[in-house]
PDB file of C-alpha atoms and ligand atoms in Angstrom:
ATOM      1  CA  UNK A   1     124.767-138.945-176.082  1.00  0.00           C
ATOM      2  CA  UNK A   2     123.328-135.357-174.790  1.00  0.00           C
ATOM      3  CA  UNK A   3     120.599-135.646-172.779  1.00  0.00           C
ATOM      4  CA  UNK A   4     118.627-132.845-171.161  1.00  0.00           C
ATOM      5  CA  UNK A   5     116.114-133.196-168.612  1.00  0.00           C
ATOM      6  CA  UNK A   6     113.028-131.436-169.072  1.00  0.00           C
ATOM      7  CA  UNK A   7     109.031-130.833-167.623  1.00  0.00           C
ATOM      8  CA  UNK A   8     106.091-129.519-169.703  1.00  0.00           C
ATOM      9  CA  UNK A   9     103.537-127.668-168.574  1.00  0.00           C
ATOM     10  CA  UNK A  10     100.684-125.475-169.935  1.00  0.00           C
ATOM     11  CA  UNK A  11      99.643-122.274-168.429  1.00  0.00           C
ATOM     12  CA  UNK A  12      96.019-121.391-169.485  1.00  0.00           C
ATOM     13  CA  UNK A  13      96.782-123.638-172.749  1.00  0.00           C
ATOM     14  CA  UNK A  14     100.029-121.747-173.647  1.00  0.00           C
ATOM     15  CA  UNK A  15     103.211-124.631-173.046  1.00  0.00           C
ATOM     16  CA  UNK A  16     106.185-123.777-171.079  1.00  0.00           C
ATOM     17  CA  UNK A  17     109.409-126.512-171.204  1.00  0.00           C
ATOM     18  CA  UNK A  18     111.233-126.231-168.305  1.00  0.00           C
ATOM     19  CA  UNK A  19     115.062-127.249-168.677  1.00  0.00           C
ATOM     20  CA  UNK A  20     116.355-128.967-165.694  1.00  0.00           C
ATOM     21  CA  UNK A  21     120.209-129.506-167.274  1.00  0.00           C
ATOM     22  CA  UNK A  22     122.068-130.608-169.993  1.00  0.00           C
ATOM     23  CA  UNK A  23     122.883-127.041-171.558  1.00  0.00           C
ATOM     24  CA  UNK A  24     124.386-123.549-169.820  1.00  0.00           C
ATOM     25  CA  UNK A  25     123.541-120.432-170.914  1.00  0.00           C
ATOM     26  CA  UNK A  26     126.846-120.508-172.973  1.00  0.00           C
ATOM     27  CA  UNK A  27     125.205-123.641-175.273  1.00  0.00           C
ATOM     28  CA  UNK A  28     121.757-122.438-175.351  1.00  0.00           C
ATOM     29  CA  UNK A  29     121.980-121.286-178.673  1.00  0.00           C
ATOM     30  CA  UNK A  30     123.199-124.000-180.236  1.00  0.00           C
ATOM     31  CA  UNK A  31     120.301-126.609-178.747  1.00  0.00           C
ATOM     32  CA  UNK A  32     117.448-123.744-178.440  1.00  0.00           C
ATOM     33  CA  UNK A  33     115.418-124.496-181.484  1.00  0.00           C
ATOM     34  CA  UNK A  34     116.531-128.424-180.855  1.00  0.00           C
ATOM     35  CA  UNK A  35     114.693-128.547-177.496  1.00  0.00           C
ATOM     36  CA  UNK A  36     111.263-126.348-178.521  1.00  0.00           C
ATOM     37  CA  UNK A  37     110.560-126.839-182.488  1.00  0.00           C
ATOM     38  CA  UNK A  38     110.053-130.292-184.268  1.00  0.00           C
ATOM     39  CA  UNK A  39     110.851-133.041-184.168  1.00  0.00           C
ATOM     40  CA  UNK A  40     110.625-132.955-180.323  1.00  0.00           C
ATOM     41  CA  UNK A  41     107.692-130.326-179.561  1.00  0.00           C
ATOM     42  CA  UNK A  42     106.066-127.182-181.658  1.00  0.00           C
ATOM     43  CA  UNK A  43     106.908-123.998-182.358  1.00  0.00           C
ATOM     44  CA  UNK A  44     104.711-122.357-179.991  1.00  0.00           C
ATOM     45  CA  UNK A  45     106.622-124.108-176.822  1.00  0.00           C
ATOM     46  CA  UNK A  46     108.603-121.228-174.658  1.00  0.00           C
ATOM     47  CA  UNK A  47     111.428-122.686-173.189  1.00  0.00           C
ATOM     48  CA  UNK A  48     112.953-121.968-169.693  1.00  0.00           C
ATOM     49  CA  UNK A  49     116.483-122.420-168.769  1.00  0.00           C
ATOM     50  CA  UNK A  50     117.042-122.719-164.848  1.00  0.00           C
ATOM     51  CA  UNK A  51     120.266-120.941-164.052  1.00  0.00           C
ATOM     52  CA  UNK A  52     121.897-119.789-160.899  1.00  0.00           C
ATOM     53  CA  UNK A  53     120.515-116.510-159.487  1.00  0.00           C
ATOM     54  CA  UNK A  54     123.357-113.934-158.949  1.00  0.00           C
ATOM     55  CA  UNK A  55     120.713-112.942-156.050  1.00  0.00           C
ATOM     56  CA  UNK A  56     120.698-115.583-153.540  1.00  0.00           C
ATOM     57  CA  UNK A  57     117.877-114.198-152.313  1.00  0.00           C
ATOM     58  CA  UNK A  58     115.973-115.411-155.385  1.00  0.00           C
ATOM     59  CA  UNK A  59     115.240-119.647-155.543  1.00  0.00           C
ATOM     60  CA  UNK A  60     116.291-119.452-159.179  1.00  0.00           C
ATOM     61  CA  UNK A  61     117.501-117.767-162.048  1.00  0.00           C
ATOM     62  CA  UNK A  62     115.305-118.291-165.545  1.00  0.00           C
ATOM     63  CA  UNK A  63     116.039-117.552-168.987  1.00  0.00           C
ATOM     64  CA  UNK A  64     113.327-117.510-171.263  1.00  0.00           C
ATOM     65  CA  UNK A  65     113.609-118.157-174.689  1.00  0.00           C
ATOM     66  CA  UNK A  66     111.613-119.349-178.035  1.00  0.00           C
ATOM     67  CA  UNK A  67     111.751-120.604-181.492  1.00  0.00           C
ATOM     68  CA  UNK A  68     113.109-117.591-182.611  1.00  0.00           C
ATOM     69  CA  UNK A  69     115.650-116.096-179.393  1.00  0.00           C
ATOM     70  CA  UNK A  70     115.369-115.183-176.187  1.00  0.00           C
ATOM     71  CA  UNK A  71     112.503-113.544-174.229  1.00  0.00           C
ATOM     72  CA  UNK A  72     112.965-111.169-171.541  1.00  0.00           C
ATOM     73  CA  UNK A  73     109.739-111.691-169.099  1.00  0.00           C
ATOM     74  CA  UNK A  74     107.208-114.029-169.830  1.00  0.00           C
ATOM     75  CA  UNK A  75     104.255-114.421-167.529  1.00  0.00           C
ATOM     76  CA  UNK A  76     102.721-118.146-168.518  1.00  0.00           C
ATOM     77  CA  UNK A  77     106.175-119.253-168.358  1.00  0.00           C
ATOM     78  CA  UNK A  78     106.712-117.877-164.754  1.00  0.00           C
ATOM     79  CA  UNK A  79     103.266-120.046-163.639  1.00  0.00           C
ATOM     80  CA  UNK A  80     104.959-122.701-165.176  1.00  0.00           C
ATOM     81  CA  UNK A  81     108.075-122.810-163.891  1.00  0.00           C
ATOM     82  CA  UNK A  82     106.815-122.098-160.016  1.00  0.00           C
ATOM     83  CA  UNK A  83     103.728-125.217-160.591  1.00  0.00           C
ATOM     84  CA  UNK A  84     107.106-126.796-162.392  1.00  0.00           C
ATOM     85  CA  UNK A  85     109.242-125.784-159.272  1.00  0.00           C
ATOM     86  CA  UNK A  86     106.438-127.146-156.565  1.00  0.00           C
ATOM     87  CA  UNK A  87     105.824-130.433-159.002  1.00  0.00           C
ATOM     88  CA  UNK A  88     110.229-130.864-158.286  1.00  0.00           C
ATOM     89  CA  UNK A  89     109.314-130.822-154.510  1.00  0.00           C
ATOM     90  CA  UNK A  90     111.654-127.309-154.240  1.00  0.00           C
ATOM     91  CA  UNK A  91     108.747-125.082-153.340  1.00  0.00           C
ATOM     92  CA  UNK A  92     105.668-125.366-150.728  1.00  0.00           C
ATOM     93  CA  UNK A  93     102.847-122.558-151.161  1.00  0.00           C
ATOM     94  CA  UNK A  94     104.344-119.002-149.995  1.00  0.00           C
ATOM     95  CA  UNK A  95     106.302-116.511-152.052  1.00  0.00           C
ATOM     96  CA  UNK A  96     109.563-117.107-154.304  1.00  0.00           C
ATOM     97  CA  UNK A  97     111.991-114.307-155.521  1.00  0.00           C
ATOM     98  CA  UNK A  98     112.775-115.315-159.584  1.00  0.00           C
ATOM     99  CA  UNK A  99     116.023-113.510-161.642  1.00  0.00           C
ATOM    100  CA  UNK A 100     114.909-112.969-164.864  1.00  0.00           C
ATOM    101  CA  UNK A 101     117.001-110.793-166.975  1.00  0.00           C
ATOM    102  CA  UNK A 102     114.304-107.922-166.831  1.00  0.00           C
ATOM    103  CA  UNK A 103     114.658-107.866-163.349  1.00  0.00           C
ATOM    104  CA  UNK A 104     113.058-110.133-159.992  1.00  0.00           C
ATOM    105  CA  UNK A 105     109.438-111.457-160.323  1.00  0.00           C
ATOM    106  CA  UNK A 106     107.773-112.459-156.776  1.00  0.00           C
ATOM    107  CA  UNK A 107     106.038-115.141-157.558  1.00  0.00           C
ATOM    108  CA  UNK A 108     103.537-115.642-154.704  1.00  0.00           C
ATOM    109  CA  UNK A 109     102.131-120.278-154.716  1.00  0.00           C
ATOM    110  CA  UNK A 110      98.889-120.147-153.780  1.00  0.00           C
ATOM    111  CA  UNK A 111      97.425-122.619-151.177  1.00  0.00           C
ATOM    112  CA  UNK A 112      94.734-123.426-154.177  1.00  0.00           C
ATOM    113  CA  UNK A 113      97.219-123.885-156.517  1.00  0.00           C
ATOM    114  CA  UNK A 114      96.983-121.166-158.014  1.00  0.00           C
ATOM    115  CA  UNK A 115     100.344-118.866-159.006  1.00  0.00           C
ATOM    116  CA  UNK A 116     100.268-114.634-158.546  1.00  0.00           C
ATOM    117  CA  UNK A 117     103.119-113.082-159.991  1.00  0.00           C
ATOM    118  CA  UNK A 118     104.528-109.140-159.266  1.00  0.00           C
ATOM    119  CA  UNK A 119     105.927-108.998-162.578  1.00  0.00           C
ATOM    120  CA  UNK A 120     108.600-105.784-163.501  1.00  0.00           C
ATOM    121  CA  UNK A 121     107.496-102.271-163.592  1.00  0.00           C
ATOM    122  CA  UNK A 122     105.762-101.492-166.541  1.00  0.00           C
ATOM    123  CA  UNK A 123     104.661 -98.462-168.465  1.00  0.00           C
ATOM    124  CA  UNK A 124     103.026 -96.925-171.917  1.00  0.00           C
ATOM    125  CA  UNK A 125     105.914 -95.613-174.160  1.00  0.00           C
ATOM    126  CA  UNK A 126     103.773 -94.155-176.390  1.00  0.00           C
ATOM    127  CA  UNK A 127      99.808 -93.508-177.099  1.00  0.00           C
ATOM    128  CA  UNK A 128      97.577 -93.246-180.377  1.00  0.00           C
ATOM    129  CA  UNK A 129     100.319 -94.548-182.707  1.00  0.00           C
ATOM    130  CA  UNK A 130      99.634 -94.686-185.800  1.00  0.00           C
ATOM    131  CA  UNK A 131     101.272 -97.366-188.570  1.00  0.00           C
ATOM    132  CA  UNK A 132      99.822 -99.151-191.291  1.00  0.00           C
ATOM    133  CA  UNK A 133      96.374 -97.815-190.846  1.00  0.00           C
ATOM    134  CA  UNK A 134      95.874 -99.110-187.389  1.00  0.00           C
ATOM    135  CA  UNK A 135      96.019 -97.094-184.143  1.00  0.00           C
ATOM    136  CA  UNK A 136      97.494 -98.227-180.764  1.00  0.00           C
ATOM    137  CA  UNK A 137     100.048 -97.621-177.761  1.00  0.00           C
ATOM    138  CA  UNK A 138     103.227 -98.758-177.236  1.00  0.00           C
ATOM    139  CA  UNK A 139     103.695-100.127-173.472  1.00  0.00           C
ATOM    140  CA  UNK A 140     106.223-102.138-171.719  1.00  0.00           C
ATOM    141  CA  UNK A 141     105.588-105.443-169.523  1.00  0.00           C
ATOM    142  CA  UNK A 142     108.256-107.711-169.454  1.00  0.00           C
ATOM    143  CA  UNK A 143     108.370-107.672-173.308  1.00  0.00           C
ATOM    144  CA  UNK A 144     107.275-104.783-175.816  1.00  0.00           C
ATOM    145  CA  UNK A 145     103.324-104.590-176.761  1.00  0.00           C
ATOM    146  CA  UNK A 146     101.564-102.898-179.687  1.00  0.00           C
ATOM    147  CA  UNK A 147      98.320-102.606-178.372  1.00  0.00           C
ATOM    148  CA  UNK A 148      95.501-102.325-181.194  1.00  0.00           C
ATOM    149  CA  UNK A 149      91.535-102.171-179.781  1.00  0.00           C
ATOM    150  CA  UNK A 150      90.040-100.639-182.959  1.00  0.00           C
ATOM    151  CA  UNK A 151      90.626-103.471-185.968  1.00  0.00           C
ATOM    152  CA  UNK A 152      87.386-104.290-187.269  1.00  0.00           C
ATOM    153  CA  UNK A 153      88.527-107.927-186.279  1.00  0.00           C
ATOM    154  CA  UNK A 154      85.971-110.731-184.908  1.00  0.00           C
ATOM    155  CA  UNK A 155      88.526-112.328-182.132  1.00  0.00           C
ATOM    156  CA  UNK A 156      87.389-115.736-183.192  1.00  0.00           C
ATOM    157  CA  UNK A 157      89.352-119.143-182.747  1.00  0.00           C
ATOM    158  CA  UNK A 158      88.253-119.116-186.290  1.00  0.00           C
ATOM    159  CA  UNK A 159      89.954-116.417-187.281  1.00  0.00           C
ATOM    160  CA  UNK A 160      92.976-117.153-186.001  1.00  0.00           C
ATOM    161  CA  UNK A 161      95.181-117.182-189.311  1.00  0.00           C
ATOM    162  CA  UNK A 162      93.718-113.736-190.358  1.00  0.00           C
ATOM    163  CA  UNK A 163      94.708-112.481-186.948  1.00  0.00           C
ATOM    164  CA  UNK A 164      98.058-113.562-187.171  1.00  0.00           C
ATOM    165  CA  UNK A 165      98.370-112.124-190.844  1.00  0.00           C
ATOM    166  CA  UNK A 166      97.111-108.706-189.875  1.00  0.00           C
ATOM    167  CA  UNK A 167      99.776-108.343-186.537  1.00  0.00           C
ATOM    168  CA  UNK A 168     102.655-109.172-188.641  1.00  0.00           C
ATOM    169  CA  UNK A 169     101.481-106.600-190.642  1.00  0.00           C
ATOM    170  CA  UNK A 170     101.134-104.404-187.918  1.00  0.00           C
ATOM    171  CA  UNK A 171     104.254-104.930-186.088  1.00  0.00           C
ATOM    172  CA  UNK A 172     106.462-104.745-189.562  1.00  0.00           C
ATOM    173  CA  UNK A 173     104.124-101.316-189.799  1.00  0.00           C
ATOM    174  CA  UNK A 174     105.272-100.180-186.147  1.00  0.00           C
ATOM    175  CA  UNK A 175     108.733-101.201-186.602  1.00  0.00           C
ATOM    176  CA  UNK A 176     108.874 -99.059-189.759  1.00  0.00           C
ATOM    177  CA  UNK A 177     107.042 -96.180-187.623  1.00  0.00           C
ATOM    178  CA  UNK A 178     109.935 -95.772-185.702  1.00  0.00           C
ATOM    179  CA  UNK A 179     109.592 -98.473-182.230  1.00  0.00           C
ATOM    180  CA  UNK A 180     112.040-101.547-183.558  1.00  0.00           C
ATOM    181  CA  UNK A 181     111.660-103.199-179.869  1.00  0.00           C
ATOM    182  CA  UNK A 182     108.154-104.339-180.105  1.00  0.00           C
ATOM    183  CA  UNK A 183     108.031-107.422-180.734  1.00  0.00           C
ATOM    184  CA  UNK A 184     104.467-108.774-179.882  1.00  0.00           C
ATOM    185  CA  UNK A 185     101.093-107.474-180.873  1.00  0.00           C
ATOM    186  CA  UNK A 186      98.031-107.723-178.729  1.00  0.00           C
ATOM    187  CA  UNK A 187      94.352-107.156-180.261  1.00  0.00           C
ATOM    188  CA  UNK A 188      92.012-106.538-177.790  1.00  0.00           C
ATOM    189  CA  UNK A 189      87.608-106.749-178.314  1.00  0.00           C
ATOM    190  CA  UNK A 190      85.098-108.108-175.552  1.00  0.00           C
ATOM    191  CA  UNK A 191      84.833-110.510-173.842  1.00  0.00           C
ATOM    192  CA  UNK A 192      83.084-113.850-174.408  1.00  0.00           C
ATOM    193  CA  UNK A 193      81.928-114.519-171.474  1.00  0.00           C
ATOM    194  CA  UNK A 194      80.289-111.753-169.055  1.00  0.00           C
ATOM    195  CA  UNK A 195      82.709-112.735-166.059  1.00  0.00           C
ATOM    196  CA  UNK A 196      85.653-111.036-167.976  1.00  0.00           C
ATOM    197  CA  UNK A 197      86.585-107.680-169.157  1.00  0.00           C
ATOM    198  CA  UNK A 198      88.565-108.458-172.115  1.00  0.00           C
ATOM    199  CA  UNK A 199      89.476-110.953-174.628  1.00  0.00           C
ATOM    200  CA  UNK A 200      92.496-110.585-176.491  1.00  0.00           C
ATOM    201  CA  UNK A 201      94.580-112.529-179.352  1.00  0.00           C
ATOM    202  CA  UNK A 202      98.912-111.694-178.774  1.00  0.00           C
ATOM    203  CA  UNK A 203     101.221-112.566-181.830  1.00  0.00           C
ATOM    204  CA  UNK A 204     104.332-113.710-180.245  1.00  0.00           C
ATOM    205  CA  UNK A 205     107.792-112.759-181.709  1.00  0.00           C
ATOM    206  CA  UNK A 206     108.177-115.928-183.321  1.00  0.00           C
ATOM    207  CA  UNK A 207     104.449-115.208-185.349  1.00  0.00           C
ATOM    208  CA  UNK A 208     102.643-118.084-183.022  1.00  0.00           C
ATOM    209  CA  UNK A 209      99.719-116.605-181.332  1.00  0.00           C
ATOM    210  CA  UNK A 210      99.693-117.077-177.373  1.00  0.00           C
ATOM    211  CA  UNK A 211      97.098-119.240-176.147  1.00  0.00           C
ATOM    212  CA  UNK A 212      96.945-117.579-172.747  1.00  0.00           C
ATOM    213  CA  UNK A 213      96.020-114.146-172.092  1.00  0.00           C
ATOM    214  CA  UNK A 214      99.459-113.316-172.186  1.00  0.00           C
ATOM    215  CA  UNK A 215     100.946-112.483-169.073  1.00  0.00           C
ATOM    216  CA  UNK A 216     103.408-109.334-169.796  1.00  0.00           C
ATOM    217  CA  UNK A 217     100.647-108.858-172.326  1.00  0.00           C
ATOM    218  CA  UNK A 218      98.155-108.133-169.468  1.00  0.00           C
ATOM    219  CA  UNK A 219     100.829-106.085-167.627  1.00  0.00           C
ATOM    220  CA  UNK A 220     101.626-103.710-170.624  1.00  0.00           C
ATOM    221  CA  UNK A 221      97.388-103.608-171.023  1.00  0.00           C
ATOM    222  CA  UNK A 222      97.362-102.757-167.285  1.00  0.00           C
ATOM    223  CA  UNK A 223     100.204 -99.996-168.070  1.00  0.00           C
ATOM    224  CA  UNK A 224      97.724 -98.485-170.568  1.00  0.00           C
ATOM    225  CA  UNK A 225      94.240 -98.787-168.105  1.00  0.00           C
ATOM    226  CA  UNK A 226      96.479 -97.358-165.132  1.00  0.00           C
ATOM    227  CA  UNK A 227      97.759 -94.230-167.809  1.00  0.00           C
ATOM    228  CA  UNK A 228      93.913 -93.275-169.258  1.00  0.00           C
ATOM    229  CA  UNK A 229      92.724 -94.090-165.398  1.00  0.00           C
ATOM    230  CA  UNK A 230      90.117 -96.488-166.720  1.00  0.00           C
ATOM    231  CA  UNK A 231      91.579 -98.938-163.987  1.00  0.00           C
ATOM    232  CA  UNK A 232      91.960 -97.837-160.455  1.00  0.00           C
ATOM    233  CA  UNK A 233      95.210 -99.466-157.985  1.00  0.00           C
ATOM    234  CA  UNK A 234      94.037-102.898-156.944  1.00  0.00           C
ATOM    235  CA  UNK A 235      91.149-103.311-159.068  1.00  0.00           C
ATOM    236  CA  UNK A 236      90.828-106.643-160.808  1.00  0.00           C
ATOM    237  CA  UNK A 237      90.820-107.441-164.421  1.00  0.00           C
ATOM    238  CA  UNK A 238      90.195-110.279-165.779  1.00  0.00           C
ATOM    239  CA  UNK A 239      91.864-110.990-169.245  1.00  0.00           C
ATOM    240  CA  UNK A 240      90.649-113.329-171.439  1.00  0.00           C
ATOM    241  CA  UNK A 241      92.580-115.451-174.266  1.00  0.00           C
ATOM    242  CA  UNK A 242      92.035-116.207-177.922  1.00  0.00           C
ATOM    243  CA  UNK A 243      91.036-120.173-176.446  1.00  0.00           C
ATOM    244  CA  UNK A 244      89.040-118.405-173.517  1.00  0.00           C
ATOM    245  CA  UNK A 245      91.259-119.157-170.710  1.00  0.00           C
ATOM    246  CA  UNK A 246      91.746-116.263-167.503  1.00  0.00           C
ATOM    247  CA  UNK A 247      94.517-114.460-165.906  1.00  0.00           C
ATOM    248  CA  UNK A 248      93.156-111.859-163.466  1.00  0.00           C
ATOM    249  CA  UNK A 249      94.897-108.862-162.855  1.00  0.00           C
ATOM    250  CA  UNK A 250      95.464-105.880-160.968  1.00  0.00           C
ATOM    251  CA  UNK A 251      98.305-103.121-159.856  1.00  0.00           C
ATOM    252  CA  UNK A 252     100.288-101.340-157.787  1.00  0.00           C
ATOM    253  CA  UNK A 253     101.381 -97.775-158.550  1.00  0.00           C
ATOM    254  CA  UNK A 254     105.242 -97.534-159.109  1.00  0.00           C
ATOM    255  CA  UNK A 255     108.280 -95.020-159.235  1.00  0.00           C
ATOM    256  CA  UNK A 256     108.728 -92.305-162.319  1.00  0.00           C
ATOM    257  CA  UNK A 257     104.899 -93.345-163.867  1.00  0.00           C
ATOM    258  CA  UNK A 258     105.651 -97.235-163.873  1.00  0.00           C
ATOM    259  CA  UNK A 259     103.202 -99.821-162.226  1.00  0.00           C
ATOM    260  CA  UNK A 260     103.683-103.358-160.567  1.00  0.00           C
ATOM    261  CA  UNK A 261     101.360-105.717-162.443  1.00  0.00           C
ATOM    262  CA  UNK A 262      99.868-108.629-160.123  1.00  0.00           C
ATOM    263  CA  UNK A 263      98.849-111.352-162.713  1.00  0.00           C
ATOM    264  CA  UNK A 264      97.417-114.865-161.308  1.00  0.00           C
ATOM    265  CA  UNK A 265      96.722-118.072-163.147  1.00  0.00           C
ATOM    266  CA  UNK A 266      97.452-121.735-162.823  1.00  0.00           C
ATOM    267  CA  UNK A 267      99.424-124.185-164.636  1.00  0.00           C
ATOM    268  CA  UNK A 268      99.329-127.971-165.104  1.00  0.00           C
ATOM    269  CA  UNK A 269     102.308-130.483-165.366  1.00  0.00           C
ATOM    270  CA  UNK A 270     101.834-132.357-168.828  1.00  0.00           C
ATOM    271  CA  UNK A 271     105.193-134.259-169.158  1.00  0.00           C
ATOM    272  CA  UNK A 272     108.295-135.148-167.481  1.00  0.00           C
ATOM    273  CA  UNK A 273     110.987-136.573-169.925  1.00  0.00           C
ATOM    274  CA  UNK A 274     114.362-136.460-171.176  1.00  0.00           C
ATOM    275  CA  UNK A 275     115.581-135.276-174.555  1.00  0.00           C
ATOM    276  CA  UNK A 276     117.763-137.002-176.656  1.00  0.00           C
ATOM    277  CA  UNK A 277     120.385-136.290-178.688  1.00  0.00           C
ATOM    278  CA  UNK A 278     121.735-138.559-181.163  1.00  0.00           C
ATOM    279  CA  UNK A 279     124.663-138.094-182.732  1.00  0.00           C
ATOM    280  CA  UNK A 280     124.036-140.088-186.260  1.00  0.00           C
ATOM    281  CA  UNK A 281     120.328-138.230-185.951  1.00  0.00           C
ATOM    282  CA  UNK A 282     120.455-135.816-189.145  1.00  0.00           C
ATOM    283  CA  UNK A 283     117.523-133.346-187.545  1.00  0.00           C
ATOM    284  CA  UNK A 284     119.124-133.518-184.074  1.00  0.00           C
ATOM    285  CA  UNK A 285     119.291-129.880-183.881  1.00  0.00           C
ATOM    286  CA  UNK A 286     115.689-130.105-185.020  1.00  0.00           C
ATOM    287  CA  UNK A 287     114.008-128.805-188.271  1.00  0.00           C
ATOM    288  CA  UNK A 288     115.614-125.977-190.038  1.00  0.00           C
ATOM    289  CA  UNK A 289     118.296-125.576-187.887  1.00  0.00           C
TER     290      UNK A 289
HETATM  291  O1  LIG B 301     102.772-114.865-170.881  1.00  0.00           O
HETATM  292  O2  LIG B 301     104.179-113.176-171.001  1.00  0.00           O
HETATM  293  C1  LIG B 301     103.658-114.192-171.468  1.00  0.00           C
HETATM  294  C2  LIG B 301     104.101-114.672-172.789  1.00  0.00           C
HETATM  295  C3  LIG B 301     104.988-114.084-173.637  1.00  0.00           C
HETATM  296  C4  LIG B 301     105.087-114.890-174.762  1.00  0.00           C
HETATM  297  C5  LIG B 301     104.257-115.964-174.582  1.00  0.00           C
HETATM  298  N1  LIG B 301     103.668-115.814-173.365  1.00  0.00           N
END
């Protein structure tokens, strides 16, 4: 019987599944949906596939992926895997090179326990785009952002399905427009609580909402502040999610108009288990598979 090793975490309420073994990159496909989506877990889960670096300067190589493929960057999922990484005993507090294939995060452990990641240079592709009545940039942070601010939208746990229903709409809007590669959507309005600067709801590619503040989310926001200078280098700003829970930013100027997004947050262990795989189990592949 398959088995494949695995530890859960969350990351500001968003869950990340770590895969210790049990599939390559090669066999990924064929188990992806199996080891996120029911029976085993939820749709929302983002999986992450440890893999040798071709770096050996980096502790690890990652490949993140979800219910629907295969993520480039993903910033909860990088807190994850390093609290993930420290939980395993093959990390102490200090900073860790991580291949992803976008490029190397540093991802500095914190002696708090906290995790501060240099995620990939990011930029703004494109400003005051217009599709399907809405307005908003296009900007780069690990994964491809529409970026929407005026919606008319109360950013309400609430209102969470009517969120989700209007950034489908947007991104099928924006894809039409002429930018096929974005693949999230990120409303912003203000914060709830004073302490912040933002709160923002992200439709993820596989239309679950994030319930972190989205960490290449943040960086493709921080893209736009750095481009309209309404953020100076190294000035923090705090993003707030959907559920209320922080990451706090800041940047780092960059080559040819790019910045280096810091983003730091903390994660929590939830599970450490071992999937399953039965061969007489009809849904072993999982639900719709
Ligand atoms: O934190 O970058 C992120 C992320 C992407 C999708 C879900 N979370």
């Amino acid at each position: 019987m398959l088995r494949i090793p695995i530890i859960d975490s969350h990351t500001g309420g968003e869950p990340t599944r770590v895969v210790l073994g049990g599939v390559t990159p090669e066999t990924l496909e064929t188990y992806r949906r199996a080891i996120l989506c029911e029976p085993r877990g939820h749709e929302v889960i983002v999986g992450a596939l440890l893999v040798p670096p071709k770096d050996p300067a980096c502790e690890t190589g990652v490949i993140f992926f979800n219910n629907i493929g295969l993520l480039g960057m993903c910033g909860h999922g990088m807190i994850g895997l390093i609290i993930t990484l420290r939980h395993l005993g093959r990390i102490t507090p200090g900073e860790h090179r991580i291949e992803t294939p976008v490029g190397i995060v540093t991802a500095t452990l914190l002696e708090d326990g906290r995790v501060s990641i240099q995620n990939v240079p990011s930029y703004r592709k494109a400003t005051s785009v217009h599709a399907g009545g809405f307005t908003g940039d296009i900007a780069y942070g690990g994964n491809w952002f529409f970026l929407v601010s005026d919606h008319g939208l109360d950013l309400t746990r609430e209102n969470i399905p009517q969120l989700t229903q209007t950034a489908l709409a947007m991104r099928a809007a924006v894809h039409a427009a002429g930018y096929p590669e974005v693949d999230h959507v990120e409303l912003f309005a203000p914060p709830h609580s004073p302490a912040n600067h933002s709160r923002s709801f992200v439709l993820c590619p596989g239309a679950e909402y994030d319930r972190s503040p989205c960490g290449t989310g943040t960086s493709a926001k921080l893209a736009c502040l750095a481009a309209d200078r309404k953020l100076a280098p190294g000035e923090i700003w705090c993003q707030e999610s959907i559920i209320g829970s922080v990451f706090e930013a800041s940047y780092t100027p960059a080559a040819d108009a790019t910045i280096i997004p810091t983003i730091t947050g903390t994660a929590f262990i939830t599970a450490e288990t071992t999937l399953l795989f039965d061969p007489k189990d009809p849904f072993r592949f999982g639900i719709g598979s």
